[in-house]
Coordinates of C-alpha atoms in Angstrom, one line a residue:
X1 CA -3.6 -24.0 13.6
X2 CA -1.7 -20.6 12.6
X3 CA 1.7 -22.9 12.3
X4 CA 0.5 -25.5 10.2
X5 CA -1.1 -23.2 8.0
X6 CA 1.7 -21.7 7.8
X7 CA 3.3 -24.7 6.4
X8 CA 0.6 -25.9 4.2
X9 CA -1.6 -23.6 3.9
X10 CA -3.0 -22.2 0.5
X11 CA -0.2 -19.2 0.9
X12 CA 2.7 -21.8 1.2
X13 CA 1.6 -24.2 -1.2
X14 CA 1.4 -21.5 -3.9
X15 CA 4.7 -20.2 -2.8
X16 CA 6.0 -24.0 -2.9
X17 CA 4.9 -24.4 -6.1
X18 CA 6.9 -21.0 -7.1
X19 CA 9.7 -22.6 -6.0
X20 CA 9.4 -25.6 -8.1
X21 CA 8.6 -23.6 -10.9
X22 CA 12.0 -21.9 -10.6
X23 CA 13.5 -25.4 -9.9
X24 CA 12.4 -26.1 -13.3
X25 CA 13.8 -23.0 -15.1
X26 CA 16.7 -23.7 -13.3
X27 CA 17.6 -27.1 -15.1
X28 CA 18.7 -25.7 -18.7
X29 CA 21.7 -23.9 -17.2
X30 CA 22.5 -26.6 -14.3
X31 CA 22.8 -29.0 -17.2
X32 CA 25.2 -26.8 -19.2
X33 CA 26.9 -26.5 -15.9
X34 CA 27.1 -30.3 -16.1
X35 CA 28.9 -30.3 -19.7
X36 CA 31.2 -27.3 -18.6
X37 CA 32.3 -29.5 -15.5
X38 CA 32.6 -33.4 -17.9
X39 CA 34.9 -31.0 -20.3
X40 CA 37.1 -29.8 -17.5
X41 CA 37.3 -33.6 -16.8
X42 CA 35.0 -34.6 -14.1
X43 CA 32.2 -36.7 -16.0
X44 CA 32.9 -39.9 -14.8
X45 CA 31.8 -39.3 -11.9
X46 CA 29.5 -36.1 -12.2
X47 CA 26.0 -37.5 -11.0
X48 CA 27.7 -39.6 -8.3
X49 CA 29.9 -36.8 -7.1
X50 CA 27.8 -34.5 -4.2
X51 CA 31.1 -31.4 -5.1
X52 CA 30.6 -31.5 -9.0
X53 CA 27.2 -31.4 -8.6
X54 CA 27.4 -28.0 -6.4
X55 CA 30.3 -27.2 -9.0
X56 CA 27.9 -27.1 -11.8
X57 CA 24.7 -25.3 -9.7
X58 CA 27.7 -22.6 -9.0
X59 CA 28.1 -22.2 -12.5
X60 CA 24.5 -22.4 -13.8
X61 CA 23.4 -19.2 -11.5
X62 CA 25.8 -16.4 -13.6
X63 CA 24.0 -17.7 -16.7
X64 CA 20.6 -17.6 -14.9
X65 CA 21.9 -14.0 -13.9
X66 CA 22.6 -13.1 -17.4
X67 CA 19.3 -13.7 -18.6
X68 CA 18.0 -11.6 -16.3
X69 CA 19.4 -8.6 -17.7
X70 CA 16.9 -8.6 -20.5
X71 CA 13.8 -6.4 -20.2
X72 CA 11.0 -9.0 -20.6
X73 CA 12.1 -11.0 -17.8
X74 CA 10.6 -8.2 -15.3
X75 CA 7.1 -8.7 -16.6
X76 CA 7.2 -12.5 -16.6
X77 CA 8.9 -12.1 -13.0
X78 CA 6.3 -9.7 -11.5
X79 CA 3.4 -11.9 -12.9
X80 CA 4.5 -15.0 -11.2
X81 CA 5.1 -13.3 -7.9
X82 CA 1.7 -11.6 -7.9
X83 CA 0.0 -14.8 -8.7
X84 CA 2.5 -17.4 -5.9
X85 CA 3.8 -15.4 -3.6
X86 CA 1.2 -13.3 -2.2
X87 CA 3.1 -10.1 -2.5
X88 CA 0.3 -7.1 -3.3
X89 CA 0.3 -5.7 -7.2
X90 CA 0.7 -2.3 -5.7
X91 CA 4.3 -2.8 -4.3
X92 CA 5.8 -4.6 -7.9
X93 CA 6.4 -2.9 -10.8
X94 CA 4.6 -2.8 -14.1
X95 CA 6.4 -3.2 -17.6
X96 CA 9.5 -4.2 -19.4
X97 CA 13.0 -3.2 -17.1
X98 CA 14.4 0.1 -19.1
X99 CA 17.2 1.2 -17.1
X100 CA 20.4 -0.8 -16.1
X101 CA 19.2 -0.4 -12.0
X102 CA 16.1 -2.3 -12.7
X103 CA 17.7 -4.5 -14.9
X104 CA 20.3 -5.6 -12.2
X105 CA 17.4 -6.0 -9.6
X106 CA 15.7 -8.1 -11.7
X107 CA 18.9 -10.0 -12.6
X108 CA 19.2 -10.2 -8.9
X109 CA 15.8 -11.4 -8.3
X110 CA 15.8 -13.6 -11.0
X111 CA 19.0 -15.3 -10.0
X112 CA 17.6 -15.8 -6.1
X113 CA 14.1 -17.6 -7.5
X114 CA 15.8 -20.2 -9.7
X115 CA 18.7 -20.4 -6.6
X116 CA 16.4 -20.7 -4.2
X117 CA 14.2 -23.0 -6.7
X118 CA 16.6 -25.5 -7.4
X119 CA 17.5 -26.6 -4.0
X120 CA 14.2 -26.8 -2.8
X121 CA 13.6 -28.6 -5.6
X122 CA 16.3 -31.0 -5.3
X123 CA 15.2 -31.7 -1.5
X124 CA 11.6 -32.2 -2.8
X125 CA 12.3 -35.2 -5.1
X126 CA 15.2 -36.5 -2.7
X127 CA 14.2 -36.1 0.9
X128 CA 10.2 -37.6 0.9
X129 CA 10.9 -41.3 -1.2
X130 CA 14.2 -41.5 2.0
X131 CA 11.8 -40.0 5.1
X132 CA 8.9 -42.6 3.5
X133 CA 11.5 -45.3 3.8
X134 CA 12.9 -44.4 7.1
X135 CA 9.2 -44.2 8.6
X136 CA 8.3 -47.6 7.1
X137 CA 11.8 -49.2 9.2
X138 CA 10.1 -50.4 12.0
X139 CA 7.2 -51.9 9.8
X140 CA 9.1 -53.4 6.6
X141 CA 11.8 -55.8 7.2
X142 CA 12.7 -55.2 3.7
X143 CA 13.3 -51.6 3.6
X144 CA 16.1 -52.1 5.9
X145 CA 18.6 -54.4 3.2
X146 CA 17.7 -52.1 0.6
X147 CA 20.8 -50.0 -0.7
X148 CA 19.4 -46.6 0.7
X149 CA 20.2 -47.7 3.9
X150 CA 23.4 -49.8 3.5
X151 CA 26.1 -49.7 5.7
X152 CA 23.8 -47.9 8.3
X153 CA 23.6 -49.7 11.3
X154 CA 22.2 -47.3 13.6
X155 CA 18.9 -47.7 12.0
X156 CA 19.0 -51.5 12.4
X157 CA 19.1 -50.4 16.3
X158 CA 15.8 -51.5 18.0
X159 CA 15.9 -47.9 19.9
X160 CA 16.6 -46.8 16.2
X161 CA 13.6 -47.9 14.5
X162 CA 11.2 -47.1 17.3
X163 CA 12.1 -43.6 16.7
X164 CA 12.8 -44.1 12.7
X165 CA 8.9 -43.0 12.1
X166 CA 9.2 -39.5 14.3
X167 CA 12.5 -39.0 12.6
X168 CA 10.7 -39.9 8.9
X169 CA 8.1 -37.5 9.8
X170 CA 10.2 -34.8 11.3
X171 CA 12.5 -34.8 7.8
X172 CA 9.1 -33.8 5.9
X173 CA 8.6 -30.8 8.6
X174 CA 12.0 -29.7 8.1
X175 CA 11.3 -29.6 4.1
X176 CA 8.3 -27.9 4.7
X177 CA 10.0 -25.3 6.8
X178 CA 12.8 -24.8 4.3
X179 CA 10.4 -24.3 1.5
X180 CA 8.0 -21.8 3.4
X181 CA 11.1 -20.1 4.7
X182 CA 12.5 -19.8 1.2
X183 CA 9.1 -18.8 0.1
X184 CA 9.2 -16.2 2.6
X185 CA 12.6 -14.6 1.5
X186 CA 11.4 -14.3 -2.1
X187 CA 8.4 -12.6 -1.1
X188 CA 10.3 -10.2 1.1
X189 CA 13.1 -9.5 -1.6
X190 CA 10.2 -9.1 -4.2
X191 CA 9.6 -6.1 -2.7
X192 CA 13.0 -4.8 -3.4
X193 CA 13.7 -6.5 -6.9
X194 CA 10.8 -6.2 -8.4
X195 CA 9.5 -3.0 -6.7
X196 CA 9.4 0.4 -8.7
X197 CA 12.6 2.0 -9.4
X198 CA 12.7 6.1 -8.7
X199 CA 13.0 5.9 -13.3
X200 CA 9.4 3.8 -13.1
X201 CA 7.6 6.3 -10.4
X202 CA 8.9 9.1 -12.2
X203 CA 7.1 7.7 -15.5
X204 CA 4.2 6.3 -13.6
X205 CA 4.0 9.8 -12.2
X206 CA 4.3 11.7 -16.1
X207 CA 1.5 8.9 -16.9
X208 CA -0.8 9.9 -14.4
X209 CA -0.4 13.8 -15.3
X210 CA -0.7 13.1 -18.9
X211 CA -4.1 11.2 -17.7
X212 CA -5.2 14.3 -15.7
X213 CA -4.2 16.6 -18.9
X214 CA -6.9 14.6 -21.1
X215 CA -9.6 14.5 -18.1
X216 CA -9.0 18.6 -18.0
X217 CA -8.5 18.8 -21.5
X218 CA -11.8 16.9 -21.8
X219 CA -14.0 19.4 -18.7
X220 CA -12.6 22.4 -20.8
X221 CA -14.3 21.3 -24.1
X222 CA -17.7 19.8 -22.2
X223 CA -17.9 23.2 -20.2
X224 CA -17.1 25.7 -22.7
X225 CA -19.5 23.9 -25.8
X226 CA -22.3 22.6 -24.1
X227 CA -22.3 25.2 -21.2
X228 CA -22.6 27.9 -23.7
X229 CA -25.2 26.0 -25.7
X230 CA -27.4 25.0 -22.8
X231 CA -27.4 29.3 -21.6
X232 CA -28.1 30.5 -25.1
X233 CA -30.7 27.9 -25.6
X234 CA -32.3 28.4 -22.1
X235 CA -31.8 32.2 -22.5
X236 CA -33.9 31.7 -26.2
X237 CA -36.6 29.7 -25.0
X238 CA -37.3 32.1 -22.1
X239 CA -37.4 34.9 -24.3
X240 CA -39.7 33.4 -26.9
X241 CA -41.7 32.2 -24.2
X242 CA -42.6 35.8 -22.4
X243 CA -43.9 37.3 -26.1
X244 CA -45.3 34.5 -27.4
X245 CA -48.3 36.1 -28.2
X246 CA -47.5 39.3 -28.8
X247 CA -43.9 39.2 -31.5
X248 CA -44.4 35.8 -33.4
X249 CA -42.0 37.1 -35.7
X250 CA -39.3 36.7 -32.9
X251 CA -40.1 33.9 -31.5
X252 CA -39.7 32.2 -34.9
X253 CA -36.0 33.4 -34.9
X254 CA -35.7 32.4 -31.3
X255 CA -36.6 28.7 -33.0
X256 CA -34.2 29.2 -35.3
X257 CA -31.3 29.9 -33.3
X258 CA -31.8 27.3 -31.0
X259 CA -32.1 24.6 -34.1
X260 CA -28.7 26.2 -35.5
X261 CA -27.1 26.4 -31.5
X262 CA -28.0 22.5 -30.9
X263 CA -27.1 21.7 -34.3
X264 CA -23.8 23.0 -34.3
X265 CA -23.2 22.1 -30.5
X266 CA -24.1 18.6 -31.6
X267 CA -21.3 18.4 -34.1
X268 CA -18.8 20.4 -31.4
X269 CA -20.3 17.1 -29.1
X270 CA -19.0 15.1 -31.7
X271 CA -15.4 15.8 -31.7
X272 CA -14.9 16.0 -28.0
X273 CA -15.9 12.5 -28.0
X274 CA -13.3 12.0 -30.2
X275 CA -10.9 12.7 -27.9
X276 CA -12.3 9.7 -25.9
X277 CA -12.2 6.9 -28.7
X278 CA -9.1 4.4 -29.1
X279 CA -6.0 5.6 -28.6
X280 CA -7.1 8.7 -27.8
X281 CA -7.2 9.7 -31.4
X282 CA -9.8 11.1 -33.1
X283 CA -10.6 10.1 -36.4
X284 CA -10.0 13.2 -39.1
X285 CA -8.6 16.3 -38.4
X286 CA -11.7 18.1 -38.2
X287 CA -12.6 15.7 -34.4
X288 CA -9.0 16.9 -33.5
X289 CA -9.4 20.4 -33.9
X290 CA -13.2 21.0 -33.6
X291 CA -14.3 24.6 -34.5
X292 CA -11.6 27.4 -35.2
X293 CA -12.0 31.2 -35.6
X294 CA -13.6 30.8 -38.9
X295 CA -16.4 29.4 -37.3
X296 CA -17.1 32.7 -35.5
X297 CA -19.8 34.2 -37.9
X298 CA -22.5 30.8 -37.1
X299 CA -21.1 30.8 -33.0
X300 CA -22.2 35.0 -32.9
X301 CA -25.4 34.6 -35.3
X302 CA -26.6 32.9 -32.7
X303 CA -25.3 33.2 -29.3
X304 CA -28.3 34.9 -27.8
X305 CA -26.7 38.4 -27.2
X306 CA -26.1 41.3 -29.4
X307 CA -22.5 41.3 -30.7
X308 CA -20.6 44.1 -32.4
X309 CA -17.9 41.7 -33.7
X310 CA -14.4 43.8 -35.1
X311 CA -11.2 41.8 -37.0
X312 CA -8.1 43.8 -37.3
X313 CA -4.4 42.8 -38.9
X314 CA -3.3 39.9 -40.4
X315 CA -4.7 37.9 -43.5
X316 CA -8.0 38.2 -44.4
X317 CA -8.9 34.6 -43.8
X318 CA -9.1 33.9 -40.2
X319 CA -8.2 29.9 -40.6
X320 CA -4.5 30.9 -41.3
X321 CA -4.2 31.2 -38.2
X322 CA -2.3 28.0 -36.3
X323 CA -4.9 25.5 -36.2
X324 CA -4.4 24.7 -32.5
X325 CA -4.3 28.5 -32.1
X326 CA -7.5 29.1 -33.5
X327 CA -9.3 26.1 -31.9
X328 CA -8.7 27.9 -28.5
X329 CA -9.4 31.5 -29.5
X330 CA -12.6 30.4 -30.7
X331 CA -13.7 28.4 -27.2
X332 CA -12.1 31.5 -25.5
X333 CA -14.4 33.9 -27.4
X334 CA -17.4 31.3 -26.8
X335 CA -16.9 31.1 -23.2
X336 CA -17.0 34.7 -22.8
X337 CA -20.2 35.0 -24.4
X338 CA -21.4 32.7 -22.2
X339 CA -20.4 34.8 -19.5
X340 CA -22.1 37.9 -21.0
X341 CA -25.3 35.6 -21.7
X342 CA -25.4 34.2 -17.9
X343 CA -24.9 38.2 -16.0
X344 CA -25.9 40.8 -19.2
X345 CA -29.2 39.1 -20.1
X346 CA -30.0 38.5 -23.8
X347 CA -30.1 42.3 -24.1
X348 CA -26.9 43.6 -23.2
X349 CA -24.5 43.9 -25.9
X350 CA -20.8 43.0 -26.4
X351 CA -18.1 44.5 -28.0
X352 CA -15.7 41.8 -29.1
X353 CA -12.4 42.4 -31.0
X354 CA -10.0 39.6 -32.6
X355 CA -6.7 41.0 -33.7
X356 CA -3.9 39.5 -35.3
X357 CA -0.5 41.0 -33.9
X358 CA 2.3 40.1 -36.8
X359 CA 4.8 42.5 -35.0
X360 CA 4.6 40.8 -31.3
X361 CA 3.1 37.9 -33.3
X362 CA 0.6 37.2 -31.0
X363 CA -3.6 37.0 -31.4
X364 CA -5.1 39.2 -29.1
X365 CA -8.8 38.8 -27.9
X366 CA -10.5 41.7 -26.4
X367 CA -14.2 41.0 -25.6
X368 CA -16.6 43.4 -23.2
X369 CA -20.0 43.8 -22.0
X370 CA -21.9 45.9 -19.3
X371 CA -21.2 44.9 -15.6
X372 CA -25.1 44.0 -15.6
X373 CA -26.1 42.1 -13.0
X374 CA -22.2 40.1 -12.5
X375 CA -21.6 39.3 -8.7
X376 CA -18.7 39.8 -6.9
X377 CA -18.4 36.4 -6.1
X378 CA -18.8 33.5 -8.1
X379 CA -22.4 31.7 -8.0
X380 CA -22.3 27.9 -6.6
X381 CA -21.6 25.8 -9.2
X382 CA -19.9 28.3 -11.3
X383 CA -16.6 30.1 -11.9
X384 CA -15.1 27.3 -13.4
X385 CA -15.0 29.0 -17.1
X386 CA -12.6 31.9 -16.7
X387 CA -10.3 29.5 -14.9
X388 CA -10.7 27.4 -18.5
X389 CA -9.9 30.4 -20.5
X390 CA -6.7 31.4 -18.3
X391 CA -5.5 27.8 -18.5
X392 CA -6.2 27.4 -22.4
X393 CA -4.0 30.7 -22.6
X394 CA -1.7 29.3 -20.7
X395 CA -1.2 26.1 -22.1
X396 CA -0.3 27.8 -25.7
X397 CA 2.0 30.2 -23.6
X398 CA -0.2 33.0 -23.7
X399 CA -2.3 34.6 -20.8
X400 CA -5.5 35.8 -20.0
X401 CA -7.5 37.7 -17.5
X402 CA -11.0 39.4 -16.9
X403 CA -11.4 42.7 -14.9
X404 CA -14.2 45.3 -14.0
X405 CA -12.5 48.1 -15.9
X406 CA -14.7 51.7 -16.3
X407 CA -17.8 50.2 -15.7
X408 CA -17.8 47.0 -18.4
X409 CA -16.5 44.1 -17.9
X410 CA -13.3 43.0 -19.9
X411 CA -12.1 40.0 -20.9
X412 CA -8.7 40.1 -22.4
X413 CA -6.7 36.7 -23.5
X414 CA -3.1 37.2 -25.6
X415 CA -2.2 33.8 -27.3
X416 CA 0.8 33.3 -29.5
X417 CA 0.3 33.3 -33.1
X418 CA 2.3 29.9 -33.5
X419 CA 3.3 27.5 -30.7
X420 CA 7.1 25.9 -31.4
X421 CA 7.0 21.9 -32.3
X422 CA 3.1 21.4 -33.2
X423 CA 0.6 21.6 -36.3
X424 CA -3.0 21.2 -36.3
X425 CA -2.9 17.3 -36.9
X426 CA 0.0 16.7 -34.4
X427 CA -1.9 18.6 -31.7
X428 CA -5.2 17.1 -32.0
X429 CA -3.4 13.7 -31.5
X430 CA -1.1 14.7 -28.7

């Protein structure tokens, strides 16, 4: 059973039909092959004439390779291999051929398909009607005076025609095998010619980190909004729960910071989600940025901790700052309170300094806060934030890094006042 599915099973029948197809897409050229061959003076006898015939499919195939060289054949190619020849998606490339080594590959390939296409094609429409008419020798008197077998008088032979129907049927196996063996090579050299260039892993390998970018891009904002809203919230509620009945006053400010937390988290929500809508690109420039360092008086108001907050250098208004700058300063300063809000408690206070530097031209973010209750190690589940804060830095090519130092707990990020090639709206794209 293996063998004649082999032949004509579903796999060889698509593969046939392949074939065929680039039978088909052969003709155009074969025909100008035709007209080159009448001009250089052999028309008269061009269809009758086996060696003009071959003349003309020699020249058809440099135009057929010509053609390949243009970029949207490899698209077209790849498509109709993954569909009729059985070859898996994986192993063919994806996209228009940019550089001149794929284009020659797919030259290559496209030349072998249509090659390969046009004589199986040929043997299709000629060999079955002559194999029917051979098998039907022994059984139609006619058939044997007919011009297709004139002059042949080996097949009038009694020992002829008794074997004419085996030799009929044996014609069709050999077509079959030619076509599945031709089937075969294309799927083999697909592989090859339609297969990624070292150019097309190297971009699938950029699209892949540009991907992973986004994702991280996308944890960092998620972790660093909502984290720090969820432990200020949590952090008020729990308060305003243990002296509900004795400090109304407070708990109605505890109310009143969680509305203004979730409300403002809410919007911050908002343009993160941005990030995720078509083309990646959020709709106004306020998605692309989300909050900056002039956002910092509603973000300490009511971060659930005490904060002694300190500005020093630079212009007064702390948006003039880059925009893409001052995006990650702020979720740097927001993280850290949520550090101090998840080991200080809601009592301990921070110091937190934001100063610009116009003589190193950086921004320098100093923020600190007793040592509390912090563990050595980091809790399950955890840790992930100052790992976000040292890769923001370091994405903007600053750096960062937290430290016990004299009994508080420092958090220290340096981030350049400008980054080279990028303004607020270009960033927020990117």
């Amino acid at each position: 059973m293996k063998p004649v599915a082999a032949l004509f099973g579903r796999r060889a029948r698509l593969r046939w039909l392949h074939l065929i197809i680039g039978g088909a897409l052969l003709m155009p050229y074969f025909l100008v092959g035709t007209v080159l061959v009448g001009m250089a003076g052999g028309g008269e006898q061009l269809f009758s004439s086996l060696s003009s015939q071959l003349v003309a499919f020699a020249l058809a195939l440099p135009m057929a390779a010509a053609t390949g060289l243009f970029a949207l054949v490899r698209p077209l190619c790849v498509a109709a291999a993954r569909a009729l020849c059985g070859v898996p998606p994986a192993l063919l490339a994806d996209g228009p051929a940019r550089t001149r080594q794929a284009r020659m590959r797919t030259a290559g390939w496209f030349t072998l398909h249509l090659a390969l296409g046009g004589i199986v094609s040929g043997a299709t429409l000629a060999l079955p009607p002559f194999a029917v008419a051979v098998t039907g020798l022994p059984f139609f008197a006619g058939l044997r005076d007919t011009r297709l077998l004139d002059g042949s008088r080996v097949l009038r032979e009694s020992w002829a025609l008794a074997l004419a129907p085996l030799a009929g049927l044996a014609m069709l196996v050999a077509l079959a095998l030619a076509a599945a063996a031709a089937g075969e090579v294309l799927a083999r050299r697909a592989r090859v010619l339609l297969g990624p260039t070292p150019e097309d892993r190297l971009a699938a390998a950029e699209r892949r980190a540009a991907d992973l970018a986004v994702r991280n891009r996308l944890a960092r904002e998620l972790h660093d909004s909502v984290g720090h809203a969820l432990s200020a919230v949590t952090l008020q509620a729990a308060a305003a729960r243990r002296i509900l009945d004795r400090d109304p006053e407070f708990v109605r400010e505890a109310l009143t910071a969680i509305e203004e937390t979730t409300r403002r988290t809410v919007g911050e929500l908002d343009s993160v989600l941005g990030l995720l809508r078509q083309d990646g690109e959020p709709d106004d420039e306020g998605a692309a940025y989300g909050p900056g360092l002039d956002a910092l008086g509603g973000l300490l108001a009511h971060c659930g901790v005490p904060v002694a907050y300190r500005r020093e250098g630079g212009p007064e208004d702390p948006g003039a700052v880059q925009p893409v700058v001052s995006r990650e300063a702020y979720r740097i300063v927001q993280e850290g309170l949520s550090n101090a809000l998840r080991h200080g408690g809601d009592a301990s206070p921070v110091q937190l300094l934001v100063a610009v530097r116009e003589r190193e031209r950086e921004l320098e973010i100093v923020m600190e806060n007793p040592l509390g209750q912090r563990p050595a190690v980091a809790r399950p589940g955890g840790g992930r934030g100052l790992r976000g804060i040292a890769e923001r830095a370091v994405l903007l090519g600053g750096r960062a890094e937290a430290r016990p130092v004299d009994g508080v707990w420092r958090l220290t990020a340096r981030l350049p006042l400008t980054v080279p090639g990028t303004d607020g709206v270009q960033e927020g794209r990117r």
